Coordinates of C-alpha atoms and ligand atoms in Angstrom, one line a residue:
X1 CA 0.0 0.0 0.0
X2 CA 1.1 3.4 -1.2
X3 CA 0.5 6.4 0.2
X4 CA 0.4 9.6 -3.1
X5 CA -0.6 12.6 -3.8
X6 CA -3.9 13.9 -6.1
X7 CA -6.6 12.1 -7.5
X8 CA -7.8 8.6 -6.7
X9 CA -10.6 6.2 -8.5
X10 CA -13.0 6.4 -5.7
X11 CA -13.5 9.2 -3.2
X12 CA -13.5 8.9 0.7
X13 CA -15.3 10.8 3.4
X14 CA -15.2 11.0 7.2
X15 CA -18.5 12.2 8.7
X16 CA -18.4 13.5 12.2
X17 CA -21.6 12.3 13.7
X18 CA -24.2 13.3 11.2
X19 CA -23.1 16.3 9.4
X20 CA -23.8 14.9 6.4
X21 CA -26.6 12.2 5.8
X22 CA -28.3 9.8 2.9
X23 CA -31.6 9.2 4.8
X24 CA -32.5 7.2 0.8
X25 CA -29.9 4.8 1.6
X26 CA -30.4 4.6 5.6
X27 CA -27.2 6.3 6.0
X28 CA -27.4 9.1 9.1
X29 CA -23.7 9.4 9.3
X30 CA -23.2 7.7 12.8
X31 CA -20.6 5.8 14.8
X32 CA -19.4 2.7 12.8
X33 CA -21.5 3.3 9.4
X34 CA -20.6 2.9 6.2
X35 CA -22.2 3.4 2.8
X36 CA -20.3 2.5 -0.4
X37 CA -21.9 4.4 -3.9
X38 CA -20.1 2.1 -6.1
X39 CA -21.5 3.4 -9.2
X40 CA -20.6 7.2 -7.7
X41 CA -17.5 5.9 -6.5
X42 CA -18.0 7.3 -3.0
X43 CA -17.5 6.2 0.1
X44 CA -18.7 7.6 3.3
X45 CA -17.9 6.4 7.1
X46 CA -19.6 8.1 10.2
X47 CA -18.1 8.8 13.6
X48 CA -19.1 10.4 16.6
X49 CA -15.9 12.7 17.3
X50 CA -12.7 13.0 15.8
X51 CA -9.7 10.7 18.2
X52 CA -7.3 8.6 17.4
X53 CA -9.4 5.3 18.1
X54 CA -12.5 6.7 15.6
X55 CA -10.2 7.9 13.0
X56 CA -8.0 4.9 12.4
X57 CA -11.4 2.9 12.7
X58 CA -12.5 4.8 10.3
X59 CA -9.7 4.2 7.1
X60 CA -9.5 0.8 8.3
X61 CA -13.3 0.2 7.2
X62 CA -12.7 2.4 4.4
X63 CA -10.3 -0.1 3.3
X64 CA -12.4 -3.2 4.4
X65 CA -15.4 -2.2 3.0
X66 CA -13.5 -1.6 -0.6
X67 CA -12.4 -5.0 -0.8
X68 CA -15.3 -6.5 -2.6
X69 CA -15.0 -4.1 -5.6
X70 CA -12.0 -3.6 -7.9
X71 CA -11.1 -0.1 -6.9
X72 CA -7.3 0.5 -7.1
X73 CA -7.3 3.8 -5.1
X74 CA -9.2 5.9 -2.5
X75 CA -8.4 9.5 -2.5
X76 CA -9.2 11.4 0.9
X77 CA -8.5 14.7 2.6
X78 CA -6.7 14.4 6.3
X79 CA -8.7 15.9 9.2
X80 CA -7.9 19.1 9.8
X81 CA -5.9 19.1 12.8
X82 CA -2.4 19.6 14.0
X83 CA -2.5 16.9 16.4
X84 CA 0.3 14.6 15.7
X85 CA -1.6 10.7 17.0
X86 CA -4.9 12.0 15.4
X87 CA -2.8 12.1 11.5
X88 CA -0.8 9.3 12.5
X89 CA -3.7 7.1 13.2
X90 CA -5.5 8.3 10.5
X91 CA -2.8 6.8 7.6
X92 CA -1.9 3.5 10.2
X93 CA -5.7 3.0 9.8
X94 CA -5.4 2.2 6.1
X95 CA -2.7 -0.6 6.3
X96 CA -4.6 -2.1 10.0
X97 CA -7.5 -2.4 8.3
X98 CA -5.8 -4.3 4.9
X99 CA -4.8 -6.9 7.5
X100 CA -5.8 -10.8 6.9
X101 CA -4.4 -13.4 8.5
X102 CA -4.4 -16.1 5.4
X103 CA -0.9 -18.0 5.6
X104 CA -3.3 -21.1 5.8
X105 CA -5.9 -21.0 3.5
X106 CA -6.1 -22.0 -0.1
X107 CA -7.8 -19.0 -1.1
X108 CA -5.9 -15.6 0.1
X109 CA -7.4 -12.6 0.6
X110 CA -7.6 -9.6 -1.8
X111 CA -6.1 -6.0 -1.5
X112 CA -7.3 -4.4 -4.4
X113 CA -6.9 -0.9 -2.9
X114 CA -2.8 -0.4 -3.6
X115 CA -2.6 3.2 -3.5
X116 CA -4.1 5.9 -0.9
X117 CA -4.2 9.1 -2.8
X118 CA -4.0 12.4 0.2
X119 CA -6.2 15.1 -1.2
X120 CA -4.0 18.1 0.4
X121 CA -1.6 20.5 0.1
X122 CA 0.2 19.7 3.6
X123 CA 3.6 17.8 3.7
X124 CA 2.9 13.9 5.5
X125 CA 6.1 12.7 4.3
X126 CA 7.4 12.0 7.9
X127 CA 4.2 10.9 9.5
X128 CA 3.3 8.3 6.9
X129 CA 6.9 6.7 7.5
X130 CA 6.3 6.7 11.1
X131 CA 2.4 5.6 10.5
X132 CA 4.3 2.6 8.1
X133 CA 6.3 1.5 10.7
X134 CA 3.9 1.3 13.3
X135 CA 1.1 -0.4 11.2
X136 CA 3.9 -3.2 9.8
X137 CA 5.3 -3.8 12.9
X138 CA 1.5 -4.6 14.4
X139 CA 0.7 -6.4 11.0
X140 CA 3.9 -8.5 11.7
X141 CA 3.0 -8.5 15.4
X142 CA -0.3 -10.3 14.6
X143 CA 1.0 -13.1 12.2
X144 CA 3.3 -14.4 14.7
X145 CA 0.7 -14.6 17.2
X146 CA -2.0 -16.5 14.6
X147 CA 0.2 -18.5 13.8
X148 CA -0.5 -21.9 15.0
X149 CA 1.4 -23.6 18.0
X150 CA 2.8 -26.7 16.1
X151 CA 4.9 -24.0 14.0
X152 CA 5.9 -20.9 16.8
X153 CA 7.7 -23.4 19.2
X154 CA 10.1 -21.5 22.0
X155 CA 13.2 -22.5 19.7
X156 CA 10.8 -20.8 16.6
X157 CA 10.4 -17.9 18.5
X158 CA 13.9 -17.2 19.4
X159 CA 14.3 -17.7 15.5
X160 CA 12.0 -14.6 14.6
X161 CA 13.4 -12.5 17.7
X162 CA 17.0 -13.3 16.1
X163 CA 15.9 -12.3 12.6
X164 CA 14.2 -8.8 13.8
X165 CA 17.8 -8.5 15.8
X166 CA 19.9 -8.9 12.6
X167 CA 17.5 -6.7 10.2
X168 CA 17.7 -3.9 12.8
X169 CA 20.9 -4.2 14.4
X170 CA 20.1 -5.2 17.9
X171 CA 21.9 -7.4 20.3
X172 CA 20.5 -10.4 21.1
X173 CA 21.0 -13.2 23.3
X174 CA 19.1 -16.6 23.2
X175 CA 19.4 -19.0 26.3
X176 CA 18.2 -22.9 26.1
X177 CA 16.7 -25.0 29.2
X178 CA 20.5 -25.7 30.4
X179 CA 21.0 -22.4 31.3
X180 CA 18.2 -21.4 33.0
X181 CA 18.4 -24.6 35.0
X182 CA 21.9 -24.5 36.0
X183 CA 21.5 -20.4 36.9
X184 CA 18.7 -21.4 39.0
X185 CA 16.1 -19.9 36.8
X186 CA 13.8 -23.1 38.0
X187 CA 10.4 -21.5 38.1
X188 CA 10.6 -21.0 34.6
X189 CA 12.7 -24.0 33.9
X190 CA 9.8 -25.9 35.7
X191 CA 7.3 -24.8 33.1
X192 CA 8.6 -26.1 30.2
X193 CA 9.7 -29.0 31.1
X194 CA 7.1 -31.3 29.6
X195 CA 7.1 -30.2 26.0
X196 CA 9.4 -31.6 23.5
X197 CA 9.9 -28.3 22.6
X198 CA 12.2 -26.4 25.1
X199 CA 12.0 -23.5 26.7
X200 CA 14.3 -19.8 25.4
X201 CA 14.6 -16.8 27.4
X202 CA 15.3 -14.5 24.3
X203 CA 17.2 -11.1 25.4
X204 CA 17.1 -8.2 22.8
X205 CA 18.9 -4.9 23.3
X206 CA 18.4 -1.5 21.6
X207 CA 21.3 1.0 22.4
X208 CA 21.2 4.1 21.8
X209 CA 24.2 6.3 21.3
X210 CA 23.3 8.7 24.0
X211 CA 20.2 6.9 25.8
X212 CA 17.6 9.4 27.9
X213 CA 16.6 6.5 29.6
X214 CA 16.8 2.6 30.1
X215 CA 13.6 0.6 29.8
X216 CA 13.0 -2.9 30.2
X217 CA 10.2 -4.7 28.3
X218 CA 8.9 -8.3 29.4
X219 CA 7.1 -10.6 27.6
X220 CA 4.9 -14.2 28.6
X221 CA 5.8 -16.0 25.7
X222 CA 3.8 -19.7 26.3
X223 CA 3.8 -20.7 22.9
X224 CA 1.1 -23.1 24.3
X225 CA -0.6 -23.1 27.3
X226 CA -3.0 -26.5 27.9
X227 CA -2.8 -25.9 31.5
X228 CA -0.7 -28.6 32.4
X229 CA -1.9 -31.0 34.6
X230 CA -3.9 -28.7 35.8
X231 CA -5.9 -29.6 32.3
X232 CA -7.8 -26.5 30.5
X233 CA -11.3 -27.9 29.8
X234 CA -11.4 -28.1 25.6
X235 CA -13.0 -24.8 25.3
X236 CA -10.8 -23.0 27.2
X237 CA -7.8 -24.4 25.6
X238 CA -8.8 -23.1 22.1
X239 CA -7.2 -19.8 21.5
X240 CA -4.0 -20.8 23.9
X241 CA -1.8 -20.1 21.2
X242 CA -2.1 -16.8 21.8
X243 CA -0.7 -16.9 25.3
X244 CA 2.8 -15.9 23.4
X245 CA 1.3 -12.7 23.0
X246 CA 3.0 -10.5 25.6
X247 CA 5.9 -11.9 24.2
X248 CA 5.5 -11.2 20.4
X249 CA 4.1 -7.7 22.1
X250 CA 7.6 -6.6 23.3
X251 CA 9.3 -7.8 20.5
X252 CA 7.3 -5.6 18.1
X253 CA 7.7 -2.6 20.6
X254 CA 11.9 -3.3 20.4
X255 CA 11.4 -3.6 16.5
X256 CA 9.6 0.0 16.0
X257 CA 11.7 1.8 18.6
X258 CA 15.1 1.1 16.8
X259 CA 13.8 1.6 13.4
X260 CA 11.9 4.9 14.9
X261 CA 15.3 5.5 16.1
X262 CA 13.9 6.5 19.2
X263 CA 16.8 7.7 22.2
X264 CA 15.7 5.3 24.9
X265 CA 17.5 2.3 25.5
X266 CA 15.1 -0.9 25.3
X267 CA 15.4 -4.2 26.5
X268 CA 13.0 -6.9 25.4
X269 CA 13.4 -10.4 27.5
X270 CA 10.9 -12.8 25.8
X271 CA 10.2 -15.6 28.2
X272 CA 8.6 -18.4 25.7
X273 CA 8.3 -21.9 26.5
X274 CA 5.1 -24.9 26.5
X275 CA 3.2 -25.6 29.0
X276 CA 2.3 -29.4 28.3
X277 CA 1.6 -32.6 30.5
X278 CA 3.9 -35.6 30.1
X279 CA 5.3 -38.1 32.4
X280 CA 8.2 -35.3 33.4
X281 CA 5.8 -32.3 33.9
X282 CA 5.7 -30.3 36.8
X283 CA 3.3 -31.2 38.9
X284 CA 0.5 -29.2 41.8
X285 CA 2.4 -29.7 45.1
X286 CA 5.8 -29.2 43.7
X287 CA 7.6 -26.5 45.1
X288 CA 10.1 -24.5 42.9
X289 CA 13.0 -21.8 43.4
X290 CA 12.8 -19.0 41.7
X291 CA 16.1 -16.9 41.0
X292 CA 15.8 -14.4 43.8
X293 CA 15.5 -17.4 45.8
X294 CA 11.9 -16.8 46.5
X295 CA 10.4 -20.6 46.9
X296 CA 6.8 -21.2 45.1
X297 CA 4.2 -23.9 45.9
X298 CA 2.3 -24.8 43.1
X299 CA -1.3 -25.7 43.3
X300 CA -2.0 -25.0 39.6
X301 CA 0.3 -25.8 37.2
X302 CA -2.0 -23.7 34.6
X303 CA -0.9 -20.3 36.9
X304 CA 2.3 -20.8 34.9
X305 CA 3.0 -17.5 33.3
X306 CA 3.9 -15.9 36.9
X307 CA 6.2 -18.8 37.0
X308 CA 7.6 -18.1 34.1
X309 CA 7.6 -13.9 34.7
X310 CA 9.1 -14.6 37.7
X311 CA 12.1 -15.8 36.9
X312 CA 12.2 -13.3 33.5
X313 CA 11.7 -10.1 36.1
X314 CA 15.0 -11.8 38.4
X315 CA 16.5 -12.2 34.8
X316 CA 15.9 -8.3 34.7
X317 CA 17.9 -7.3 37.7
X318 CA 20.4 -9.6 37.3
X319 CA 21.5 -8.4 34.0
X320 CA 20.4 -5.4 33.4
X321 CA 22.2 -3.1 35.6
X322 CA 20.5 0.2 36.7
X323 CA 17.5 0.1 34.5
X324 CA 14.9 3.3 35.1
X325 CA 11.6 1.3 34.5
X326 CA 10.3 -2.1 33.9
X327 CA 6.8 -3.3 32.2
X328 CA 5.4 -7.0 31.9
X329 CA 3.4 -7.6 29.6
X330 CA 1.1 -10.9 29.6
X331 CA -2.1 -12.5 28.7
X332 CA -1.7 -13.6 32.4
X333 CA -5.3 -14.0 33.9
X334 CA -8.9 -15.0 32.8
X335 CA -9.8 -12.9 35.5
X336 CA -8.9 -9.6 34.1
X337 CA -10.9 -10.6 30.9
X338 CA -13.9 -11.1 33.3
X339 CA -13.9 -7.8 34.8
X340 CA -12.5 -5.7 32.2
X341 CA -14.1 -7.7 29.3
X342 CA -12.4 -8.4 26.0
X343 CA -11.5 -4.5 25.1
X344 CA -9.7 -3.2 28.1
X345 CA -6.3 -4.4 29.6
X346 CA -5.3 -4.1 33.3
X347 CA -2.8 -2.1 34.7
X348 CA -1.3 -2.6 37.9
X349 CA 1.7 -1.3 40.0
X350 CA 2.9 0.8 42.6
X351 CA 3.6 4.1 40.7
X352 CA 0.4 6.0 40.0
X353 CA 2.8 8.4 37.9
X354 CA 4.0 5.7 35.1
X355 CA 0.4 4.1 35.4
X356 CA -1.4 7.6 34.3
X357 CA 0.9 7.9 32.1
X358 CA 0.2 5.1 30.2
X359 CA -3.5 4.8 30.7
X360 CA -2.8 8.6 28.8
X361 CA -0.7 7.7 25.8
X362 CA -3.0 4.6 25.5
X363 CA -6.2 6.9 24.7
X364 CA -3.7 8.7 21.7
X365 CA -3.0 5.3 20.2
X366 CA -6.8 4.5 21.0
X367 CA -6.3 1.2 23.0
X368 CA -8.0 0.8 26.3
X369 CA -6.0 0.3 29.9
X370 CA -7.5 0.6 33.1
X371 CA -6.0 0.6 36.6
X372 CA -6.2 -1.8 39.0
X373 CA -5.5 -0.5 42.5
X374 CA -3.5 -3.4 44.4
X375 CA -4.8 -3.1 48.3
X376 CA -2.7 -4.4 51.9
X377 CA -5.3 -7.5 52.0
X378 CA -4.2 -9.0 48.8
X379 CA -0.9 -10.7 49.9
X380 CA -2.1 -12.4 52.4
X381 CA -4.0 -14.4 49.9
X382 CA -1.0 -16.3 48.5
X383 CA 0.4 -17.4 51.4
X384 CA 1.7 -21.1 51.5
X385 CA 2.2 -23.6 54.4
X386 CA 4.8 -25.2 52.9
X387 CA 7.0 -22.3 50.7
X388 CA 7.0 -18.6 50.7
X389 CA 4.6 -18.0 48.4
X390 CA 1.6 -20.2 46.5
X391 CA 1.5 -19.6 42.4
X392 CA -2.4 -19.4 43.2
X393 CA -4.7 -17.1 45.5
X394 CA -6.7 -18.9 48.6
X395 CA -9.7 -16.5 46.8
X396 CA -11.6 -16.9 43.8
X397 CA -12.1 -13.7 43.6
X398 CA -9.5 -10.6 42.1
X399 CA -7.3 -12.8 40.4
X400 CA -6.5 -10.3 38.5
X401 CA -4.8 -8.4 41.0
X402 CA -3.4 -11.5 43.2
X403 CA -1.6 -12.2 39.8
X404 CA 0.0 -8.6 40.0
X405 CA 0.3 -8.9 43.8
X406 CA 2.5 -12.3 42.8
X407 CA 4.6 -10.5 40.2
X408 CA 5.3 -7.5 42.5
X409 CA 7.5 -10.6 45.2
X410 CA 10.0 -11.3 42.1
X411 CA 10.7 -7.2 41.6
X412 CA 13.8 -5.4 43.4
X413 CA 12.4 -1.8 42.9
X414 CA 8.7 -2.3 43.1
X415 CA 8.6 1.7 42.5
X416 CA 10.1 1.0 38.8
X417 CA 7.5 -1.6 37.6
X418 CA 4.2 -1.8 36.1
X419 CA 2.2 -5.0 35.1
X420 CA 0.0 -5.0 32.0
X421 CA -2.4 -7.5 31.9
X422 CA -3.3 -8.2 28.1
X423 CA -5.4 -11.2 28.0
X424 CA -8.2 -9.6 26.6
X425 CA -7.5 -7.8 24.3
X426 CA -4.5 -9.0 22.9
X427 CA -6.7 -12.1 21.3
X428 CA -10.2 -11.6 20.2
X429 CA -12.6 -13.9 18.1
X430 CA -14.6 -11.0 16.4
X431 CA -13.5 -8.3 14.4
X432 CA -13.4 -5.3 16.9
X433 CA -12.7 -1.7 15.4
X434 CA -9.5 -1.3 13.9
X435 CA -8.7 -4.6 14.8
X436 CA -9.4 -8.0 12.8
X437 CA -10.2 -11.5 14.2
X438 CA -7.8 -12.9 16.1
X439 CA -4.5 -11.3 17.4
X440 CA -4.7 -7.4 17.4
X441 CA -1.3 -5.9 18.0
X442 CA -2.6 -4.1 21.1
X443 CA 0.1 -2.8 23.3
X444 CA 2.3 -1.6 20.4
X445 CA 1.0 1.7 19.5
X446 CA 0.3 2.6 23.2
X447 CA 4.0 2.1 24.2
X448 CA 5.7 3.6 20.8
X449 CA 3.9 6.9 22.2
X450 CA 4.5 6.4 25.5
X451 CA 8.5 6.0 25.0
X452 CA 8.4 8.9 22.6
X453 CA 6.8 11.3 25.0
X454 CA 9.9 10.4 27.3
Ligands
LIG501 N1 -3.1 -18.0 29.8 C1 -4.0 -18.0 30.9 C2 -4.9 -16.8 31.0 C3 -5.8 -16.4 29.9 C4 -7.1 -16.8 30.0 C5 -5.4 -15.7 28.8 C6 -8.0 -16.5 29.0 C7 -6.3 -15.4 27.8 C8 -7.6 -15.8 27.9 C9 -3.3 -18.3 32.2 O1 -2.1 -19.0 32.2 C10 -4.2 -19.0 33.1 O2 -4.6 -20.1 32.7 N2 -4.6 -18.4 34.2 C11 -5.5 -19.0 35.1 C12 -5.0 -18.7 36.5 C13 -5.7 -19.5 37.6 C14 -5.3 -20.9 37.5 C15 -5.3 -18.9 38.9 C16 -6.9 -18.4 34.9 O3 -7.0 -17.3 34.5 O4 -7.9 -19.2 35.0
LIG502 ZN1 -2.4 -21.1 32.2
LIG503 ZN1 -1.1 -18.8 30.3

């Protein structure tokens, strides 16, 4: 897809909530319509307001909607507005919304539209590269996710992550099952130690020549997650290959940062493995020793990506010497999906600050965070007999937060981190705004603001 200037075969329009109206067609120019005049070769998509959210679901329909018809080109004139996420979105929109996941069928989706054709006299040049970059990187972001579990093993992963390293110049550092067992990385190591495919911690660095600040990004990368022993029922299994997604999340952030060329220093630590039953798999009542020494009793082998985070946050301060902040990101809980439904991740931590912030730069990219407020009554909850903490809460309720509350016992400088809970979001079986079925790419454009405002 190709951004131009001048004319185009068919000609777009973005109608802010009812200014302009075809009551013969049933078209009042409201939220989320669309009417398509083929034979005038017009196109016209309502919103309610102008923000980032409406405006790059608005060109993504544009584009969807134009996929049935042999149009080549859409000309369209830019809002009017200075405001850098609202023109940003407003080209990413295009390229989101061409998006289909088709690697496995026979029959592969069209994209007749090839060239957007900007009806203005303003200069884009650097926002459309910037809008490109984002958009690919989330395009690229959701084809590793779809992609099915028998092909993105942990070893598979680590492939990609090393391929993104070469083709932007980033360090990166792969370690097998050895090496986290013999560090003492067990929690993790415990994990994967069913599946025939091994476990990788994949460490990715983006240096800066003269860094304004050192971030660390990390990722639950369970290629599979079937609970373990702990069995999913069937239902619940289905869509578990997209329990890599805070993984694949991170990675894509790294990606955009160094080819935006942004002056933060970024660490990416992927923690993929498989969680998978077997006559070796780790087992409910086994207790485990994390890095920081911490012991774990586990009474639910499918509460494995804290296990896994665990060990990737000790990783963290190990390694990383004198990082400034530190985000995990994970489709962690079931729980956050059931309070914050499908649309809206969770964000926990002990710095309102950085969690503003985020929930801020997350309404420019239009993706939805909310806070969840950790309380003094929540630890208590994962207290064990028999280690120093239990991988599950003695509650049913806020598991969510008793997640979080887990997380926050594997952190050095709880001030520096912030847990972002995914699992809704980052997967959903229905087309959803800009977004198509299946993996969305959420997280990316959210934290690509949020480390430029920095
Ligand atoms: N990967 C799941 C969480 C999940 C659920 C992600 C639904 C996306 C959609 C996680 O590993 C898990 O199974 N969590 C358990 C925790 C429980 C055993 C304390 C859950 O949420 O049920
Ligand atoms: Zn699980
Ligand atoms: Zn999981």
């Amino acid at each position: 897809m190709e951004f131009i200037k001048g004319k185009g075969q068919v000609k777009a329009e973005i109608i802010i909530n009812g200014t302009k109206k075809f009551e013969e067609y049933g078209f009042n120019g409201k939220d989320g319509e669309v009417l398509v005049l083929a034979e005038k070769k017009r196109i016209y998509v309502g919103i309610e307001k102008i923000n980032a959210e409406n405006i790059k679901t608005a060109t993504a329909s544009i584009i969807k909607s134009l996929k049935k018809y042999k149009f080549e080109s859409v000309e369209i004139t830019p809002p009017n507005t200075k405001k850098e996420e609202i023109l940003i979105s407003f080209f990413e929109g295009f390229m989101l919304g061409d998006y289909e996941f088709d690697k496995y069928k026979n029959e592969k989706a069209k994209h007749p539209v090839k060239k957007i054709a900007i009806n203005s006299k303003r200069e884009y040049a650097d926002l459309i590269i910037e809008a490109k970059i984002r958009a690919n990187t989330i395009n690229f972001v959701r084809d590793v996710i779809n992609s099915v579990p028998d092909e993105i093993t942990p070893p598979k992963l680590a492939a990609i992550a090393e391929d993104v390293a070469k083709e932007n110049k980033l360090e990166c550092k792969i370690y097998d099952e050895n090496y986290l067992y013999e560090n003492g990385y067990h929690a993790f190591y415990a994990v994967g130690k069913a599946s025939s495919n091994p476990p990788r911690l994949i460490h990715l660095t983006y240096k800066p020549k003269n860094p304004k600040r050192k971030i660390v990004l990390i990722g639950k990368g369970l290629c599979y997650d079937s609970g373990g022993l702990s069995l999913k029922p069937a239902d619940y299994m289905v869509t578990m290959k997209s329990d890599k997604s805070g993984a694949v999340t991170v990675l894509g952030i790294i990606k955009a940062v160094s080819e935006l060329k942004l002056d933060i220093e970024v660490h990416a630590i992927l923690g993929a493995a498989e969680n998978m039953i077997g006559g070796n798999a780790y087992k409910p009542d086994d207790v485990l020793k994390a890095k920081n020494s911490k012991t774990i009793e586990v009474r639910n082998t499918d509460a494995e990506g804290r296990l896994v985070l665990a060990d990737c946050l000790c990783y963290a301060d190990e390694e990383i010497k004198e990082y400034d902040e530190i985000y995990d990101f994970a489709t962690l809980t079931g729980a956050c999906v059931v309070g914050l439904g499908e649309y809206t991740a969770g964000v926990m931590g002990f710095n309102k600050e950085k969690i503003e912030n985020i929930i801020k730069n997350a309404q420019l990219a239009g993706e939805h965070f909310a806070y969840l407020p950790f309380n003094k009554y929540l630890p208590k909850l994962l207290k064990s007999n028999i280690a120093d903490i239990c991988n599950i809460a003695s509650s049913r309720y806020g598991g969510a937060l008793t997640a979080g509350v887990f997380l926050s016992e594997f952190v050095k400088n709880k001030d520096k981190w912030t847990h972002l809970d995914i699992a809704g979001p980052a997967f959903v079986e229905k087309e959803w705004g800009f977004n198509p079925y299946g993996a969305s790419g959420f997280g990316v454009d959210t934290f690509i603001n949020y480390l430029k405002s920095l």
